Amino acid sequence: MDLVTRRVRGAEGIAGPLLFLEGVPRARLGEIVRIRAGGEERRGQIIELTGARVAIQVLEETRGLSPARAEVTLTGEVAALGVSRGMLGRVLDGLGRPVDGLPPPIAEARLPIHGAALNVTRREKPADFIETGISAIDGMNTLVRGQKLPVFSCAGLPAGRLAAQLVCQARVRGGERFAVVFAAMGAPFREYDAYLEAFRRAGVLDRTAVFLNRAEDPPIERLMTPRCALTCAEHLAFGHGLHVLVVLTDMTSYCEALREVALAREEVPGRRGYPGYMYTDLATLYERAGRIAGRPGSITQVPVLTMPDDDLTHPIPDLSGYITEGQIVLSRELDRRGIYPPIDVLPSLSRLMGLGVGAGRTRADHRPVADQLYALYARGRDVRRMAAIVGAANLGEDERRLLDVADRFERELVGQGDAFRSIEDTLELGWKLMAPFPPEALTRLPAAVLEARRKEAP
Amino acid sequence: MTGRLVRIAGPTVVADGLAGAGLNEVVWVGEERLLGEVIRLERDLATIQVYEETEGLALGEPAEPTGEPLAVELGPGLLGSVFDGVQRPLDALAARQGDFLGRGARLPALDRARRWELEPSVRAGDELLPGACLGIARSGPDAHPVLAPPGAGGRIAEVRGGAVTVDEPVVRLEGGTELALAHRWPVRRPRPIRRRLAPDVPFLTGQRVLDCFFPVSSGGTAMVPGGFGTGKTVLEQSLAKHAAADVVVYVGCGERGNEMAEVLDELPKLDDPRTGGPLLGRTVLVVNTSNMPVAAREASIYTGCTIAEYFRDMGRSVALMIDSTSRWAEALREISARLEEMPGEEGYPTYLASRLARFYERAGRVETLGCGEGSVTVVGAVSPPGGDLSEPVTQCSLRATGVLWALSADLAHRRHYPALDWGVSFSLEAERLRGWFEREAGEGFGALREEAMHLLQRERELVEVAELVGTESLQDAERLVLESARLLREGFLRQSAYDPVDASCPPRKALEMLRLHLELHGRAANAVAAGVPLRSILEAGLSARLLRLGSVPAEAIASGAGALRAEIAEAIARLEAE
Ligand SMILES: Nc1ncnc2c1ncn2[C@@H]1O[C@H](COP(=O)(O)OP(=O)(O)O)[C@@H](O)[C@H]1O
Ligand SMILES: [Mg+2]
């Protein structure tokens, strides 16, 4: 051991992604190390210290790594990322290194990627909405600045198309500055190529920082990718005052990497093999959404995840749902019927919607219209289920009207295709769908709202 | 005695050279002096759970025991404060460290700069009993009773006057013991009481469905299990705002930061109807969100509970709200896994059940040592994975608590809030509390409650039939049951947390509403039996009147119910005459 450079020649052993060293004084938990072996350099992180023994998690593939020939240098630094505004417009790898052929952006600061918890007394509650141009979100499950609102998808559904659409279309009103941080975890070529193509075509790359962890990259790197992306987002939001939308996809790949790494460490597995601390781990990502009192920017997160086996109770969507502030659920049924985006409004929810809608934010009638549409659609779906059993002929007039509104709601309001629809157009369409109902049937609309509507559009 | 770190793994570390340390003793860990607690001792090796992030710690750094168990500071200035899971004052931390939480900051829980004037109620020569009140401490608009610690008693030698900080002595006992405005108490040790009292007074939540159908007693325990998005947090917060309690201790245990930001934004703006001051003035917040250190999350419920007991010991009724106990259990599991203990069901340690039971036993309506009657009522949210109630935390809580408020994902999807599943929920205390409700809310309470439950039960049966044959083929009498039950659900069971009036409902108003619902149903049923078509009853528009009762103030209902009742009777009589 060279005490000045803190370099060790030869490791004691290796097991899967773990490398073991002996006799390294002052090694610190979480410290980053560099491992040279053969002509290659790898990076690693100290994850446990016991007696004289140091366990290092290697961040790259360990195949072919010979412990006896490894030379390990301790950097004295925990995992950190150089961040700058210049990351916008750039395509970076999962650890923040450029992959677009350009030189690295000049760092304005170097920040630990694990971040620190925001002191709750300094948190500002989320407020104001982000317009996505998607009616089922803007109208029915509004995304609010500072919120974390995941998309729950199933294998084979167009979640990627929706994620790209969000990156391309989302905007804040009122001319404030807006940026997107997009992080792909475990993305196959087909997917990330389509994303980049979509961003270029829409001309939004300039306002976007892309972090790309590809399917072939080692799983441990996948665990760093969202942390790098969020560190960059925090710098843009709280250092530069931008409203930052962070899209993280696919969180299922992330969680699978977490499980793989945990099992390699021989940790006791929890539910379905995922580690018992997955809730805490996911929370350290999702909780990095928010606003800070007295600072202009905000971080809003849309994590996208695929529900294994279409199962909403699987630990990945389940734990995510417990941490995030609602969820946008995609439905195989709607997709099969050719409806895009196939958002099922009933199990979807934006818990913070109330903070982002209403007079001065969207429109005074927003909340009641959304509640009424929701109620009609929910009852229409009940009728549809009943009609499947008793036959449409046995339905009463009221029931037929409900059935009809459910169909139109799905085809016209939800199934808007790739077009951008403003919140005003969404609400107008909502009123159109409610038109066949007499005022008494619209119990969720306060008298004042009905009255105002009647005056303005006789 | 100072030990050295020999093992560092996540939130737990091991230090050697600590043969003299005690279990649960507080230890300063590392050069940054992070806060830790001894959780296992073997020979001279102490396993320590660290309440701050351990990243950056190195082997060989010191571990220095303090001789004191993990304790909280109890005294004037607690109300309105926000603490983390080990009672660090988050406001003061932000002032020192900035927007993000740093490490190693040692700040006292109670402000040392603030001065209080003691208005003593004891004199030199008096015999002071342990736990008795010494007087009132005042500072600006705030007044706070001062308690002698449960262990301290004897003849008073001296009472000092003047403006003092919370840690300066104000009373000296013969024998030399000095008492300050604040004292410390170990969080894992229940504060002593004189005796427990019977659970025959309700803890009024202001939620119709809870108070009428599944009441909890003052000093009782209720658990609120429900999948994500079913409304646990909104319910806990509604109770924190509207429940009839003198003091509310709210523990945000392993949940969201934004939620707590909302609470912190709202509570100062809402009035406490009992005092006229802001609601924040009756509240203590203990916040250890999901991204804060997991060991401090484990401690947070004990910190909250000890603060609650302290206010109980002043003779107050205290509500202890915990959101969520599952996150506490997970913290326990995470630490247990680091200790390589033998895992039980779902990886939880085998002592989960006994810890949980012991915790809920700290609730109760009691005769305090020195201040008469006080109570701690505990409402614990449970977050079962996948919403599946067969999991260990739910099952252990079911054995430890007296009231189950089960929230249903199905109702929540229908936006029926509070999404309380009336088919599954229960109260083991309802019978004992029945007398109180009959006396205080109005006679016939119990009978109405049963009739309403019966109506809901009938609806359930009929819906099953209707799903097979269609509603069109039901008899009018049966369809009336469906209509009345729907009205009861929409107009009575549902309660909007966001409507300023409906957010809280006193029991008298609830009873009046229930009576009107059942009366309409009864009269309509008679009319249908007499051959009046259901359609014309529905078209009379009576149900719309009942639907909006929630947002009508209690006084207006008390004065207007008679007229509404007459209107219903008249309208139905007219239909029968036609
Ligand atoms: N009593 C209520 N009144 C109106 N809306 C409610 C009520 N309870 C819950 N909600 C809605 O449901 C959402 C989720 O509730 P929350 O309490 O956060 O769920 P949980 O804590 O069980 O995950 C809220 O954001 C709100 O939109
Ligand atoms: Mg909650």
Tab-separated table of C-alpha atoms in Angstrom, chain A residues 111-340:
chain	number	residue	atom	x	y	z
A	111	LEU	CA	-21.778	16.997	-6.575
A	112	PRO	CA	-22.206	13.654	-4.805
A	113	ILE	CA	-24.769	11.702	-6.812
A	114	HIS	CA	-26.556	10.265	-3.797
A	115	GLY	CA	-27.791	13.712	-2.938
A	116	ALA	CA	-28.932	14.675	0.538
A	117	ALA	CA	-32.469	14.653	1.882
A	118	LEU	CA	-34.248	17.957	1.579
A	119	ASN	CA	-35.127	19.375	4.990
A	120	VAL	CA	-38.951	19.217	5.028
A	121	THR	CA	-39.200	22.617	6.613
A	122	ARG	CA	-37.539	24.032	3.497
A	123	ARG	CA	-39.860	22.240	1.093
A	124	GLU	CA	-42.391	24.320	-0.738
A	125	LYS	CA	-45.556	22.425	-1.513
A	126	PRO	CA	-45.983	21.654	-5.213
A	127	ALA	CA	-48.070	24.120	-7.210
A	128	ASP	CA	-48.933	25.031	-10.819
A	129	PHE	CA	-49.256	22.544	-13.591
A	130	ILE	CA	-47.097	21.192	-16.353
A	131	GLU	CA	-49.036	20.985	-19.577
A	132	THR	CA	-48.377	17.692	-21.329
A	133	GLY	CA	-50.935	18.151	-24.106
A	134	ILE	CA	-52.454	14.784	-23.171
A	135	SER	CA	-56.102	15.078	-22.100
A	136	ALA	CA	-56.176	12.038	-19.835
A	137	ILE	CA	-53.283	13.576	-17.886
A	138	ASP	CA	-53.887	17.339	-18.073
A	139	GLY	CA	-57.641	17.126	-17.772
A	140	MET	CA	-58.138	14.178	-15.459
A	141	ASN	CA	-54.826	13.592	-13.608
A	142	THR	CA	-52.955	16.838	-13.764
A	143	LEU	CA	-49.171	16.814	-13.379
A	144	VAL	CA	-48.034	19.443	-10.900
A	145	ARG	CA	-44.591	21.040	-10.632
A	146	GLY	CA	-42.670	19.326	-7.857
A	147	GLN	CA	-44.724	16.137	-8.137
A	148	LYS	CA	-43.618	12.579	-8.883
A	149	LEU	CA	-46.187	10.859	-11.078
A	150	PRO	CA	-45.221	7.492	-12.565
A	151	VAL	CA	-46.582	5.740	-15.638
A	152	PHE	CA	-47.494	2.101	-14.978
A	153	SER	CA	-47.292	0.154	-18.203
A	154	CYS	CA	-47.427	-3.483	-19.294
A	155	ALA	CA	-45.061	-5.292	-21.608
A	156	GLY	CA	-45.918	-4.487	-25.220
A	157	LEU	CA	-47.838	-1.268	-24.521
A	158	PRO	CA	-46.655	1.992	-26.065
A	159	ALA	CA	-45.072	3.423	-22.886
A	160	GLY	CA	-41.988	4.460	-24.843
A	161	ARG	CA	-44.084	6.415	-27.302
A	162	LEU	CA	-45.824	8.133	-24.404
A	163	ALA	CA	-42.524	8.921	-22.659
A	164	ALA	CA	-41.134	10.426	-25.860
A	165	GLN	CA	-44.329	12.393	-26.365
A	166	LEU	CA	-43.992	13.836	-22.839
A	167	VAL	CA	-40.394	14.859	-23.456
A	168	CYS	CA	-41.286	16.471	-26.780
A	169	GLN	CA	-44.534	18.217	-25.844
A	170	ALA	CA	-44.447	19.128	-22.174
A	171	ARG	CA	-44.289	22.821	-21.362
A	172	VAL	CA	-44.944	25.255	-18.562
A	173	ARG	CA	-47.154	28.236	-19.138
A	174	GLY	CA	-46.236	31.778	-18.316
A	175	GLY	CA	-42.902	31.780	-20.127
A	176	GLU	CA	-40.834	30.354	-17.285
A	177	ARG	CA	-37.762	28.388	-18.261
A	178	PHE	CA	-38.240	24.687	-18.726
A	179	ALA	CA	-35.883	21.764	-19.300
A	180	VAL	CA	-36.068	17.996	-19.459
A	181	VAL	CA	-33.686	15.405	-18.049
A	182	PHE	CA	-34.263	12.060	-19.674
A	183	ALA	CA	-32.697	8.913	-18.238
A	184	ALA	CA	-33.017	5.520	-19.896
A	185	MET	CA	-32.074	2.463	-17.848
A	186	GLY	CA	-31.326	-0.835	-19.558
A	187	ALA	CA	-32.628	0.453	-22.895
A	188	PRO	CA	-32.150	-1.782	-25.939
A	189	PHE	CA	-30.817	-0.145	-29.117
A	190	ARG	CA	-34.243	-0.210	-30.789
A	191	GLU	CA	-35.650	1.881	-27.955
A	192	TYR	CA	-32.981	4.473	-27.347
A	193	ASP	CA	-32.503	4.981	-31.055
A	194	ALA	CA	-36.221	5.740	-31.372
A	195	TYR	CA	-36.060	8.156	-28.423
A	196	LEU	CA	-33.128	10.112	-29.809
A	197	GLU	CA	-34.724	10.220	-33.226
A	198	ALA	CA	-37.989	11.512	-31.737
A	199	PHE	CA	-36.197	14.215	-29.711
A	200	ARG	CA	-34.235	15.373	-32.759
A	201	ARG	CA	-37.264	15.421	-35.002
A	202	ALA	CA	-39.239	17.478	-32.492
A	203	GLY	CA	-36.279	19.823	-32.078
A	204	VAL	CA	-36.272	19.495	-28.271
A	205	LEU	CA	-32.782	18.125	-27.773
A	206	ASP	CA	-31.503	21.610	-26.903
A	207	ARG	CA	-33.607	21.741	-23.779
A	208	THR	CA	-32.945	18.106	-22.884
A	209	ALA	CA	-30.116	16.249	-21.164
A	210	VAL	CA	-30.100	12.562	-22.045
A	211	PHE	CA	-28.552	9.901	-19.776
A	212	LEU	CA	-28.349	6.585	-21.538
A	213	ASN	CA	-27.691	3.312	-19.768
A	214	ARG	CA	-27.980	0.678	-22.466
A	215	ALA	CA	-29.174	-2.894	-22.105
A	216	GLU	CA	-25.600	-4.131	-22.550
A	217	ASP	CA	-24.182	-1.934	-19.791
A	218	PRO	CA	-23.520	-3.587	-16.408
A	219	PRO	CA	-26.467	-3.596	-14.022
A	220	ILE	CA	-24.584	-1.794	-11.286
A	221	GLU	CA	-24.175	1.205	-13.591
A	222	ARG	CA	-27.952	1.180	-13.932
A	223	LEU	CA	-28.182	1.953	-10.223
A	224	MET	CA	-26.114	5.104	-10.720
A	225	THR	CA	-27.938	6.386	-13.820
A	226	PRO	CA	-31.058	7.869	-12.212
A	227	ARG	CA	-28.872	9.331	-9.457
A	228	CYS	CA	-26.651	11.043	-12.002
A	229	ALA	CA	-29.719	12.312	-13.855
A	230	LEU	CA	-31.286	13.665	-10.664
A	231	THR	CA	-28.038	15.311	-9.588
A	232	CYS	CA	-27.969	17.098	-12.935
A	233	ALA	CA	-31.662	18.000	-12.537
A	234	GLU	CA	-31.082	19.436	-9.057
A	235	HIS	CA	-28.311	21.615	-10.394
A	236	LEU	CA	-30.508	22.889	-13.228
A	237	ALA	CA	-33.521	23.426	-10.979
A	238	PHE	CA	-31.993	24.860	-7.834
A	239	GLY	CA	-28.767	26.235	-9.282
A	240	HIS	CA	-30.204	27.731	-12.480
A	241	GLY	CA	-33.870	28.185	-11.575
A	242	LEU	CA	-35.308	25.999	-14.326
A	243	HIS	CA	-38.479	23.950	-14.100
A	244	VAL	CA	-37.113	20.501	-14.795
A	245	LEU	CA	-39.132	17.489	-15.878
A	246	VAL	CA	-37.255	14.252	-15.207
A	247	VAL	CA	-38.400	11.198	-17.160
A	248	LEU	CA	-36.922	7.929	-15.837
A	249	THR	CA	-37.496	4.814	-17.922
A	250	ASP	CA	-37.650	1.924	-17.316
A	251	MET	CA	-37.723	1.698	-13.503
A	252	THR	CA	-38.366	-2.034	-13.843
A	253	SER	CA	-34.878	-2.460	-15.331
A	254	TYR	CA	-33.540	-0.422	-12.448
A	255	CYS	CA	-35.254	-2.615	-9.851
A	256	GLU	CA	-34.100	-5.782	-11.561
A	257	ALA	CA	-30.539	-4.483	-11.417
A	258	LEU	CA	-31.032	-3.731	-7.730
A	259	ARG	CA	-32.158	-7.312	-7.168
A	260	GLU	CA	-29.301	-8.738	-9.194
A	261	VAL	CA	-26.715	-6.751	-7.277
A	262	ALA	CA	-28.284	-7.615	-3.908
A	263	LEU	CA	-28.320	-11.324	-4.677
A	264	ALA	CA	-24.710	-11.149	-5.841
A	265	ARG	CA	-23.910	-9.679	-2.420
A	266	GLU	CA	-25.700	-12.665	-0.893
A	267	GLU	CA	-28.202	-10.497	0.918
A	268	VAL	CA	-31.379	-12.056	2.287
A	269	PRO	CA	-33.993	-11.562	-0.437
A	270	GLY	CA	-37.402	-10.056	0.350
A	271	ARG	CA	-40.678	-10.285	-1.542
A	272	ARG	CA	-40.184	-11.969	-4.961
A	273	GLY	CA	-36.438	-11.801	-4.520
A	274	TYR	CA	-36.246	-8.007	-4.337
A	275	PRO	CA	-34.218	-6.661	-1.418
A	276	GLY	CA	-36.061	-5.597	1.736
A	277	TYR	CA	-34.667	-2.069	1.397
A	278	MET	CA	-36.107	-1.509	-2.091
A	279	TYR	CA	-38.737	0.873	-0.700
A	280	THR	CA	-36.043	3.006	0.925
A	281	ASP	CA	-33.857	2.810	-2.142
A	282	LEU	CA	-36.643	3.930	-4.496
A	283	ALA	CA	-37.586	6.656	-2.045
A	284	THR	CA	-34.090	8.128	-2.261
A	285	LEU	CA	-34.795	8.624	-5.978
A	286	TYR	CA	-38.443	9.633	-6.050
A	287	GLU	CA	-38.135	11.976	-3.070
A	288	ARG	CA	-35.732	14.092	-5.080
A	289	ALA	CA	-38.744	15.689	-6.760
A	290	GLY	CA	-39.976	18.941	-5.281
A	291	ARG	CA	-39.589	22.643	-4.812
A	292	ILE	CA	-37.553	24.603	-2.283
A	293	ALA	CA	-38.812	27.658	-0.457
A	294	GLY	CA	-37.347	30.830	-1.890
A	295	ARG	CA	-35.847	29.230	-4.991
A	296	PRO	CA	-37.451	29.590	-8.408
A	297	GLY	CA	-36.989	26.140	-10.020
A	298	SER	CA	-38.693	22.794	-9.517
A	299	ILE	CA	-38.145	19.093	-10.173
A	300	THR	CA	-41.041	17.039	-11.460
A	301	GLN	CA	-40.581	13.325	-12.039
A	302	VAL	CA	-42.318	10.948	-14.403
A	303	PRO	CA	-40.828	7.506	-13.793
A	304	VAL	CA	-42.035	4.923	-16.301
A	305	LEU	CA	-42.230	1.276	-15.273
A	306	THR	CA	-43.435	-1.975	-16.732
A	307	MET	CA	-45.594	-4.079	-14.430
A	308	PRO	CA	-44.269	-7.641	-14.615
A	309	ASP	CA	-47.121	-9.946	-15.559
A	310	ASP	CA	-49.473	-6.898	-15.784
A	311	ASP	CA	-49.628	-7.186	-12.010
A	312	LEU	CA	-50.337	-3.961	-10.127
A	313	THR	CA	-49.483	-5.670	-6.827
A	314	HIS	CA	-45.982	-6.660	-7.986
A	315	PRO	CA	-43.385	-5.045	-5.672
A	316	ILE	CA	-42.105	-2.675	-8.369
A	317	PRO	CA	-45.391	-0.834	-9.093
A	318	ASP	CA	-46.576	-1.416	-5.521
A	319	LEU	CA	-43.599	0.188	-3.783
A	320	SER	CA	-43.463	2.925	-6.407
A	321	GLY	CA	-47.144	3.683	-5.883
A	322	TYR	CA	-46.569	3.954	-2.155
A	323	ILE	CA	-43.892	6.604	-2.663
A	324	THR	CA	-45.075	8.575	-5.675
A	325	GLU	CA	-47.963	11.012	-5.742
A	326	GLY	CA	-50.358	9.043	-7.892
A	327	GLN	CA	-50.006	6.984	-11.027
A	328	ILE	CA	-50.975	6.968	-14.706
A	329	VAL	CA	-52.033	3.432	-15.597
A	330	LEU	CA	-51.939	2.090	-19.156
A	331	SER	CA	-54.467	-0.540	-20.142
A	332	ARG	CA	-53.995	-3.507	-22.408
A	333	GLU	CA	-57.717	-3.463	-23.145
A	334	LEU	CA	-57.703	0.088	-24.497
A	335	ASP	CA	-54.552	-0.618	-26.471
A	336	ARG	CA	-56.164	-3.642	-28.052
A	337	ARG	CA	-59.027	-1.457	-29.189
A	338	GLY	CA	-56.555	0.867	-30.889
A	339	ILE	CA	-56.866	3.705	-28.419
A	340	TYR	CA	-53.699	5.790	-27.980
